[in-house]
PDB file of N, CA and C in Angstrom:
ATOM      1  N   VAL A 192      88.437 149.783 241.053  1.00  0.00           N
ATOM      2  CA  VAL A 192      89.197 150.958 240.661  1.00  0.00           C
ATOM      3  C   VAL A 192      90.299 150.503 239.705  1.00  0.00           C
ATOM      4  N   PRO A 193      90.409 151.148 238.540  1.00  0.00           N
ATOM      5  CA  PRO A 193      91.447 150.767 237.575  1.00  0.00           C
ATOM      6  C   PRO A 193      92.855 150.937 238.144  1.00  0.00           C
ATOM      7  N   MET A 194      93.756 150.119 237.678  1.00  0.00           N
ATOM      8  CA  MET A 194      95.128 150.130 238.179  1.00  0.00           C
ATOM      9  C   MET A 194      95.835 151.448 237.882  1.00  0.00           C
ATOM     10  N   GLY A 195      95.520 152.080 236.770  1.00  0.00           N
ATOM     11  CA  GLY A 195      96.151 153.353 236.424  1.00  0.00           C
ATOM     12  C   GLY A 195      95.814 154.454 237.412  1.00  0.00           C
ATOM     13  N   VAL A 196      94.580 154.433 237.924  1.00  0.00           N
ATOM     14  CA  VAL A 196      94.162 155.440 238.900  1.00  0.00           C
ATOM     15  C   VAL A 196      94.924 155.247 240.206  1.00  0.00           C
ATOM     16  N   LEU A 197      95.085 154.015 240.634  1.00  0.00           N
ATOM     17  CA  LEU A 197      95.827 153.746 241.866  1.00  0.00           C
ATOM     18  C   LEU A 197      97.292 154.145 241.734  1.00  0.00           C
ATOM     19  N   SER A 198      97.868 153.901 240.578  1.00  0.00           N
ATOM     20  CA  SER A 198      99.254 154.283 240.346  1.00  0.00           C
ATOM     21  C   SER A 198      99.402 155.804 240.353  1.00  0.00           C
ATOM     22  N   CYS A 199      98.455 156.483 239.737  1.00  0.00           N
ATOM     23  CA  CYS A 199      98.481 157.950 239.724  1.00  0.00           C
ATOM     24  C   CYS A 199      98.336 158.500 241.145  1.00  0.00           C
ATOM     25  N   MET A 200      97.447 157.928 241.928  1.00  0.00           N
ATOM     26  CA  MET A 200      97.265 158.368 243.317  1.00  0.00           C
ATOM     27  C   MET A 200      98.526 158.127 244.136  1.00  0.00           C
ATOM     28  N   LYS A 201      99.207 157.031 243.885  1.00  0.00           N
ATOM     29  CA  LYS A 201     100.440 156.716 244.599  1.00  0.00           C
ATOM     30  C   LYS A 201     101.488 157.792 244.341  1.00  0.00           C
ATOM     31  N   TYR A 202     101.655 158.167 243.073  1.00  0.00           N
ATOM     32  CA  TYR A 202     102.665 159.166 242.746  1.00  0.00           C
ATOM     33  C   TYR A 202     102.255 160.562 243.202  1.00  0.00           C
ATOM     34  N   LEU A 203     100.966 160.881 243.166  1.00  0.00           N
ATOM     35  CA  LEU A 203     100.512 162.172 243.659  1.00  0.00           C
ATOM     36  C   LEU A 203     100.713 162.280 245.177  1.00  0.00           C
ATOM     37  N   MET A 204     100.456 161.208 245.895  1.00  0.00           N
ATOM     38  CA  MET A 204     100.696 161.210 247.334  1.00  0.00           C
ATOM     39  C   MET A 204     102.180 161.337 247.630  1.00  0.00           C
ATOM     40  N   PHE A 205     103.007 160.690 246.833  1.00  0.00           N
ATOM     41  CA  PHE A 205     104.448 160.798 247.024  1.00  0.00           C
ATOM     42  C   PHE A 205     104.907 162.237 246.798  1.00  0.00           C
ATOM     43  N   ILE A 206     104.432 162.867 245.725  1.00  0.00           N
ATOM     44  CA  ILE A 206     104.829 164.244 245.422  1.00  0.00           C
ATOM     45  C   ILE A 206     104.350 165.192 246.522  1.00  0.00           C
ATOM     46  N   PHE A 207     103.113 165.024 246.986  1.00  0.00           N
ATOM     47  CA  PHE A 207     102.600 165.867 248.062  1.00  0.00           C
ATOM     48  C   PHE A 207     103.447 165.711 249.326  1.00  0.00           C
ATOM     49  N   ASN A 208     103.814 164.485 249.660  1.00  0.00           N
ATOM     50  CA  ASN A 208     104.631 164.257 250.853  1.00  0.00           C
ATOM     51  C   ASN A 208     106.047 164.785 250.687  1.00  0.00           C
ATOM     52  N   VAL A 209     106.575 164.770 249.482  1.00  0.00           N
ATOM     53  CA  VAL A 209     107.886 165.380 249.242  1.00  0.00           C
ATOM     54  C   VAL A 209     107.799 166.887 249.485  1.00  0.00           C
ATOM     55  N   LEU A 210     106.699 167.507 249.054  1.00  0.00           N
ATOM     56  CA  LEU A 210     106.526 168.940 249.288  1.00  0.00           C
ATOM     57  C   LEU A 210     106.400 169.254 250.780  1.00  0.00           C
ATOM     58  N   VAL A 211     105.685 168.403 251.515  1.00  0.00           N
ATOM     59  CA  VAL A 211     105.579 168.584 252.968  1.00  0.00           C
ATOM     60  C   VAL A 211     106.946 168.422 253.617  1.00  0.00           C
ATOM     61  N   PHE A 212     107.708 167.437 253.173  1.00  0.00           N
ATOM     62  CA  PHE A 212     109.063 167.221 253.700  1.00  0.00           C
ATOM     63  C   PHE A 212     109.954 168.426 253.416  1.00  0.00           C
ATOM     64  N   ALA A 213     109.891 168.946 252.189  1.00  0.00           N
ATOM     65  CA  ALA A 213     110.713 170.107 251.827  1.00  0.00           C
ATOM     66  C   ALA A 213     110.310 171.337 252.638  1.00  0.00           C
ATOM     67  N   GLY A 214     109.015 171.545 252.813  1.00  0.00           N
ATOM     68  CA  GLY A 214     108.559 172.675 253.616  1.00  0.00           C
ATOM     69  C   GLY A 214     108.984 172.560 255.068  1.00  0.00           C
ATOM     70  N   GLY A 215     108.884 171.369 255.621  1.00  0.00           N
ATOM     71  CA  GLY A 215     109.321 171.152 256.996  1.00  0.00           C
ATOM     72  C   GLY A 215     110.810 171.354 257.165  1.00  0.00           C
ATOM     73  N   THR A 216     111.576 170.918 256.181  1.00  0.00           N
ATOM     74  CA  THR A 216     113.019 171.113 256.232  1.00  0.00           C
ATOM     75  C   THR A 216     113.367 172.600 256.173  1.00  0.00           C
ATOM     76  N   CYS A 217     112.655 173.343 255.340  1.00  0.00           N
ATOM     77  CA  CYS A 217     112.883 174.793 255.260  1.00  0.00           C
ATOM     78  C   CYS A 217     112.517 175.483 256.567  1.00  0.00           C
ATOM     79  N   LEU A 218     111.397 175.093 257.182  1.00  0.00           N
ATOM     80  CA  LEU A 218     111.016 175.671 258.470  1.00  0.00           C
ATOM     81  C   LEU A 218     112.049 175.348 259.551  1.00  0.00           C
ATOM     82  N   ALA A 219     112.516 174.111 259.571  1.00  0.00           N
ATOM     83  CA  ALA A 219     113.521 173.725 260.557  1.00  0.00           C
ATOM     84  C   ALA A 219     114.822 174.495 260.333  1.00  0.00           C
ATOM     85  N   ALA A 220     115.210 174.674 259.082  1.00  0.00           N
ATOM     86  CA  ALA A 220     116.428 175.429 258.774  1.00  0.00           C
ATOM     87  C   ALA A 220     116.290 176.885 259.211  1.00  0.00           C
ATOM     88  N   MET A 221     115.118 177.480 258.971  1.00  0.00           N
ATOM     89  CA  MET A 221     114.906 178.861 259.425  1.00  0.00           C
ATOM     90  C   MET A 221     114.906 178.944 260.942  1.00  0.00           C
ATOM     91  N   GLY A 222     114.335 177.945 261.604  1.00  0.00           N
ATOM     92  CA  GLY A 222     114.355 177.919 263.065  1.00  0.00           C
ATOM     93  C   GLY A 222     115.766 177.834 263.610  1.00  0.00           C
ATOM     94  N   VAL A 223     116.581 176.989 263.002  1.00  0.00           N
ATOM     95  CA  VAL A 223     117.982 176.879 263.419  1.00  0.00           C
ATOM     96  C   VAL A 223     118.706 178.196 263.161  1.00  0.00           C
ATOM     97  N   TRP A 224     118.436 178.805 262.029  1.00  0.00           N
ATOM     98  CA  TRP A 224     119.079 180.068 261.680  1.00  0.00           C
ATOM     99  C   TRP A 224     118.728 181.156 262.697  1.00  0.00           C
ATOM    100  N   VAL A 225     117.468 181.249 263.066  1.00  0.00           N
ATOM    101  CA  VAL A 225     117.041 182.276 264.019  1.00  0.00           C
ATOM    102  C   VAL A 225     117.628 182.015 265.401  1.00  0.00           C
ATOM    103  N   VAL A 226     117.699 180.760 265.805  1.00  0.00           N
ATOM    104  CA  VAL A 226     118.217 180.432 267.130  1.00  0.00           C
ATOM    105  C   VAL A 226     119.736 180.605 267.202  1.00  0.00           C
ATOM    106  N   VAL A 227     120.454 180.235 266.142  1.00  0.00           N
ATOM    107  CA  VAL A 227     121.912 180.169 266.197  1.00  0.00           C
ATOM    108  C   VAL A 227     122.601 181.454 265.729  1.00  0.00           C
ATOM    109  N   ASP A 228     122.050 182.138 264.756  1.00  0.00           N
ATOM    110  CA  ASP A 228     122.732 183.282 264.134  1.00  0.00           C
ATOM    111  C   ASP A 228     122.975 184.398 265.149  1.00  0.00           C
ATOM    112  N   PRO A 229     124.231 184.703 265.426  1.00  0.00           N
ATOM    113  CA  PRO A 229     124.510 185.713 266.451  1.00  0.00           C
ATOM    114  C   PRO A 229     124.272 187.153 265.984  1.00  0.00           C
ATOM    115  N   ALA A 230     124.340 187.401 264.706  1.00  0.00           N
ATOM    116  CA  ALA A 230     124.253 188.788 264.243  1.00  0.00           C
ATOM    117  C   ALA A 230     122.891 189.143 263.652  1.00  0.00           C
ATOM    118  N   GLY A 231     122.302 188.263 262.876  1.00  0.00           N
ATOM    119  CA  GLY A 231     121.096 188.588 262.137  1.00  0.00           C
ATOM    120  C   GLY A 231     119.864 188.806 262.980  1.00  0.00           C
ATOM    121  N   PHE A 232     119.215 187.729 263.361  1.00  0.00           N
ATOM    122  CA  PHE A 232     117.958 187.817 264.082  1.00  0.00           C
ATOM    123  C   PHE A 232     118.131 187.865 265.592  1.00  0.00           C
ATOM    124  N   GLN A 233     119.309 187.619 266.090  1.00  0.00           N
ATOM    125  CA  GLN A 233     119.509 187.508 267.534  1.00  0.00           C
ATOM    126  C   GLN A 233     119.182 188.816 268.255  1.00  0.00           C
ATOM    127  N   ASP A 234     119.460 189.951 267.645  1.00  0.00           N
ATOM    128  CA  ASP A 234     119.141 191.233 268.289  1.00  0.00           C
ATOM    129  C   ASP A 234     117.635 191.405 268.434  1.00  0.00           C
ATOM    130  N   ILE A 235     116.890 191.003 267.420  1.00  0.00           N
ATOM    131  CA  ILE A 235     115.431 191.118 267.470  1.00  0.00           C
ATOM    132  C   ILE A 235     114.859 190.108 268.451  1.00  0.00           C
ATOM    133  N   VAL A 236     115.384 188.892 268.403  1.00  0.00           N
ATOM    134  CA  VAL A 236     114.864 187.826 269.265  1.00  0.00           C
ATOM    135  C   VAL A 236     115.212 188.086 270.720  1.00  0.00           C
ATOM    136  N   ALA A 237     116.379 188.639 270.984  1.00  0.00           N
ATOM    137  CA  ALA A 237     116.788 188.895 272.367  1.00  0.00           C
ATOM    138  C   ALA A 237     115.933 189.978 273.020  1.00  0.00           C
ATOM    139  N   ALA A 238     115.337 190.855 272.218  1.00  0.00           N
ATOM    140  CA  ALA A 238     114.531 191.938 272.772  1.00  0.00           C
ATOM    141  C   ALA A 238     113.216 191.426 273.353  1.00  0.00           C
ATOM    142  N   ARG A 239     112.657 190.370 272.797  1.00  0.00           N
ATOM    143  CA  ARG A 239     111.367 189.859 273.262  1.00  0.00           C
ATOM    144  C   ARG A 239     111.439 188.353 273.465  1.00  0.00           C
ATOM    145  N   ALA A 240     110.998 187.909 274.622  1.00  0.00           N
ATOM    146  CA  ALA A 240     111.038 186.473 274.943  1.00  0.00           C
ATOM    147  C   ALA A 240     110.054 185.689 274.090  1.00  0.00           C
ATOM    148  N   VAL A 241     108.963 186.342 273.662  1.00  0.00           N
ATOM    149  CA  VAL A 241     107.962 185.660 272.842  1.00  0.00           C
ATOM    150  C   VAL A 241     108.572 185.250 271.503  1.00  0.00           C
ATOM    151  N   LEU A 242     109.406 186.104 270.934  1.00  0.00           N
ATOM    152  CA  LEU A 242     110.040 185.776 269.660  1.00  0.00           C
ATOM    153  C   LEU A 242     111.048 184.638 269.816  1.00  0.00           C
ATOM    154  N   SER A 243     111.707 184.578 270.944  1.00  0.00           N
ATOM    155  CA  SER A 243     112.636 183.472 271.193  1.00  0.00           C
ATOM    156  C   SER A 243     111.877 182.153 271.276  1.00  0.00           C
ATOM    157  N   ALA A 244     110.746 182.156 271.955  1.00  0.00           N
ATOM    158  CA  ALA A 244     109.923 180.943 272.024  1.00  0.00           C
ATOM    159  C   ALA A 244     109.370 180.601 270.648  1.00  0.00           C
ATOM    160  N   GLY A 245     109.049 181.611 269.851  1.00  0.00           N
ATOM    161  CA  GLY A 245     108.560 181.386 268.490  1.00  0.00           C
ATOM    162  C   GLY A 245     109.604 180.724 267.612  1.00  0.00           C
ATOM    163  N   ALA A 246     110.872 181.088 267.823  1.00  0.00           N
ATOM    164  CA  ALA A 246     111.952 180.467 267.043  1.00  0.00           C
ATOM    165  C   ALA A 246     112.061 178.983 267.372  1.00  0.00           C
ATOM    166  N   TRP A 247     111.948 178.649 268.657  1.00  0.00           N
ATOM    167  CA  TRP A 247     112.006 177.233 269.045  1.00  0.00           C
ATOM    168  C   TRP A 247     110.774 176.488 268.560  1.00  0.00           C
ATOM    169  N   LEU A 248     109.629 177.152 268.567  1.00  0.00           N
ATOM    170  CA  LEU A 248     108.406 176.540 268.058  1.00  0.00           C
ATOM    171  C   LEU A 248     108.520 176.291 266.555  1.00  0.00           C
ATOM    172  N   LEU A 249     109.088 177.249 265.841  1.00  0.00           N
ATOM    173  CA  LEU A 249     109.317 177.091 264.403  1.00  0.00           C
ATOM    174  C   LEU A 249     110.219 175.893 264.123  1.00  0.00           C
ATOM    175  N   LEU A 250     111.242 175.733 264.913  1.00  0.00           N
ATOM    176  CA  LEU A 250     112.151 174.596 264.775  1.00  0.00           C
ATOM    177  C   LEU A 250     111.428 173.276 265.044  1.00  0.00           C
ATOM    178  N   ALA A 251     110.619 173.225 266.096  1.00  0.00           N
ATOM    179  CA  ALA A 251     109.904 171.988 266.437  1.00  0.00           C
ATOM    180  C   ALA A 251     108.877 171.626 265.370  1.00  0.00           C
ATOM    181  N   VAL A 252     108.138 172.613 264.875  1.00  0.00           N
ATOM    182  CA  VAL A 252     107.140 172.350 263.826  1.00  0.00           C
ATOM    183  C   VAL A 252     107.830 171.892 262.545  1.00  0.00           C
ATOM    184  N   GLY A 253     108.964 172.492 262.213  1.00  0.00           N
ATOM    185  CA  GLY A 253     109.708 172.088 261.027  1.00  0.00           C
ATOM    186  C   GLY A 253     110.196 170.652 261.108  1.00  0.00           C
ATOM    187  N   ILE A 254     110.697 170.266 262.269  1.00  0.00           N
ATOM    188  CA  ILE A 254     111.167 168.889 262.447  1.00  0.00           C
ATOM    189  C   ILE A 254     109.994 167.912 262.369  1.00  0.00           C
ATOM    190  N   ALA A 255     108.863 168.279 262.982  1.00  0.00           N
ATOM    191  CA  ALA A 255     107.686 167.402 262.940  1.00  0.00           C
ATOM    192  C   ALA A 255     107.171 167.239 261.510  1.00  0.00           C
ATOM    193  N   LEU A 256     107.112 168.334 260.753  1.00  0.00           N
ATOM    194  CA  LEU A 256     106.652 168.235 259.361  1.00  0.00           C
ATOM    195  C   LEU A 256     107.619 167.432 258.502  1.00  0.00           C
ATOM    196  N   SER A 257     108.911 167.589 258.738  1.00  0.00           N
ATOM    197  CA  SER A 257     109.893 166.799 257.985  1.00  0.00           C
ATOM    198  C   SER A 257     109.722 165.312 258.261  1.00  0.00           C
ATOM    199  N   LEU A 258     109.517 164.973 259.520  1.00  0.00           N
ATOM    200  CA  LEU A 258     109.322 163.571 259.880  1.00  0.00           C
ATOM    201  C   LEU A 258     108.040 163.015 259.262  1.00  0.00           C
ATOM    202  N   LEU A 259     106.961 163.788 259.330  1.00  0.00           N
ATOM    203  CA  LEU A 259     105.700 163.338 258.741  1.00  0.00           C
ATOM    204  C   LEU A 259     105.811 163.198 257.227  1.00  0.00           C
ATOM    205  N   GLY A 260     106.491 164.141 256.577  1.00  0.00           N
ATOM    206  CA  GLY A 260     106.676 164.053 255.134  1.00  0.00           C
ATOM    207  C   GLY A 260     107.503 162.843 254.745  1.00  0.00           C
ATOM    208  N   PHE A 261     108.556 162.556 255.507  1.00  0.00           N
ATOM    209  CA  PHE A 261     109.398 161.397 255.209  1.00  0.00           C
ATOM    210  C   PHE A 261     108.621 160.099 255.385  1.00  0.00           C
ATOM    211  N   LEU A 262     107.871 159.987 256.492  1.00  0.00           N
ATOM    212  CA  LEU A 262     107.073 158.781 256.705  1.00  0.00           C
ATOM    213  C   LEU A 262     105.980 158.649 255.649  1.00  0.00           C
ATOM    214  N   GLY A 263     105.423 159.767 255.215  1.00  0.00           N
ATOM    215  CA  GLY A 263     104.423 159.742 254.153  1.00  0.00           C
ATOM    216  C   GLY A 263     105.013 159.277 252.833  1.00  0.00           C
ATOM    217  N   CYS A 264     106.222 159.708 252.528  1.00  0.00           N
ATOM    218  CA  CYS A 264     106.895 159.243 251.303  1.00  0.00           C
ATOM    219  C   CYS A 264     107.135 157.740 251.350  1.00  0.00           C
ATOM    220  N   CYS A 265     107.615 157.268 252.494  1.00  0.00           N
ATOM    221  CA  CYS A 265     107.838 155.825 252.644  1.00  0.00           C
ATOM    222  C   CYS A 265     106.516 155.066 252.530  1.00  0.00           C
ATOM    223  N   GLY A 266     105.467 155.597 253.124  1.00  0.00           N
ATOM    224  CA  GLY A 266     104.162 154.948 253.066  1.00  0.00           C
ATOM    225  C   GLY A 266     103.585 154.933 251.671  1.00  0.00           C
ATOM    226  N   ALA A 267     103.801 156.004 250.914  1.00  0.00           N
ATOM    227  CA  ALA A 267     103.278 156.054 249.549  1.00  0.00           C
ATOM    228  C   ALA A 267     104.018 155.074 248.642  1.00  0.00           C
ATOM    229  N   LEU A 268     105.318 154.971 248.817  1.00  0.00           N
ATOM    230  CA  LEU A 268     106.087 154.057 247.969  1.00  0.00           C
ATOM    231  C   LEU A 268     105.798 152.598 248.298  1.00  0.00           C
ATOM    232  N   ARG A 269     105.618 152.293 249.575  1.00  0.00           N
ATOM    233  CA  ARG A 269     105.377 150.909 249.989  1.00  0.00           C
ATOM    234  C   ARG A 269     103.893 150.555 250.032  1.00  0.00           C
ATOM    235  N   ARG A 270     103.036 151.547 249.810  1.00  0.00           N
ATOM    236  CA  ARG A 270     101.585 151.378 249.925  1.00  0.00           C
ATOM    237  C   ARG A 270     101.213 150.856 251.309  1.00  0.00           C
ATOM    238  N   SER A 271     101.824 151.473 252.313  1.00  0.00           N
ATOM    239  CA  SER A 271     101.594 151.087 253.704  1.00  0.00           C
ATOM    240  C   SER A 271     100.527 151.996 254.307  1.00  0.00           C
ATOM    241  N   ARG A 272      99.400 151.421 254.591  1.00  0.00           N
ATOM    242  CA  ARG A 272      98.291 152.199 255.156  1.00  0.00           C
ATOM    243  C   ARG A 272      98.618 152.819 256.516  1.00  0.00           C
ATOM    244  N   PRO A 273      99.254 152.084 257.456  1.00  0.00           N
ATOM    245  CA  PRO A 273      99.577 152.713 258.750  1.00  0.00           C
ATOM    246  C   PRO A 273     100.502 153.931 258.628  1.00  0.00           C
ATOM    247  N   LEU A 274     101.479 153.851 257.751  1.00  0.00           N
ATOM    248  CA  LEU A 274     102.368 155.004 257.578  1.00  0.00           C
ATOM    249  C   LEU A 274     101.628 156.185 256.981  1.00  0.00           C
ATOM    250  N   LEU A 275     100.717 155.935 256.063  1.00  0.00           N
ATOM    251  CA  LEU A 275      99.952 157.030 255.465  1.00  0.00           C
ATOM    252  C   LEU A 275      98.957 157.614 256.458  1.00  0.00           C
ATOM    253  N   LEU A 276      98.393 156.795 257.319  1.00  0.00           N
ATOM    254  CA  LEU A 276      97.467 157.309 258.327  1.00  0.00           C
ATOM    255  C   LEU A 276      98.159 158.101 259.414  1.00  0.00           C
ATOM    256  N   LEU A 277      99.433 157.812 259.636  1.00  0.00           N
ATOM    257  CA  LEU A 277     100.195 158.536 260.647  1.00  0.00           C
ATOM    258  C   LEU A 277     100.305 159.983 260.251  1.00  0.00           C
TER     259      LEU A 277
END
């Protein structure tokens, strides 16, 4: 495989993982907002227990995606196969 193709794949994987990290951070921020905000979503969330659990689930998924995106970025830059497989 030519070296240029490997370099291109490295940067494409890095960009994809940055997007996953950004999306996870946004999900986590929305989860925190829904859980903490006393005026906005709290009235809707307090009415149904399922929505409250959904807010915590949104927060957990956001944190997990942020962690995976960060590890993927590190793996792409270092060309670490275990980090990319994680």
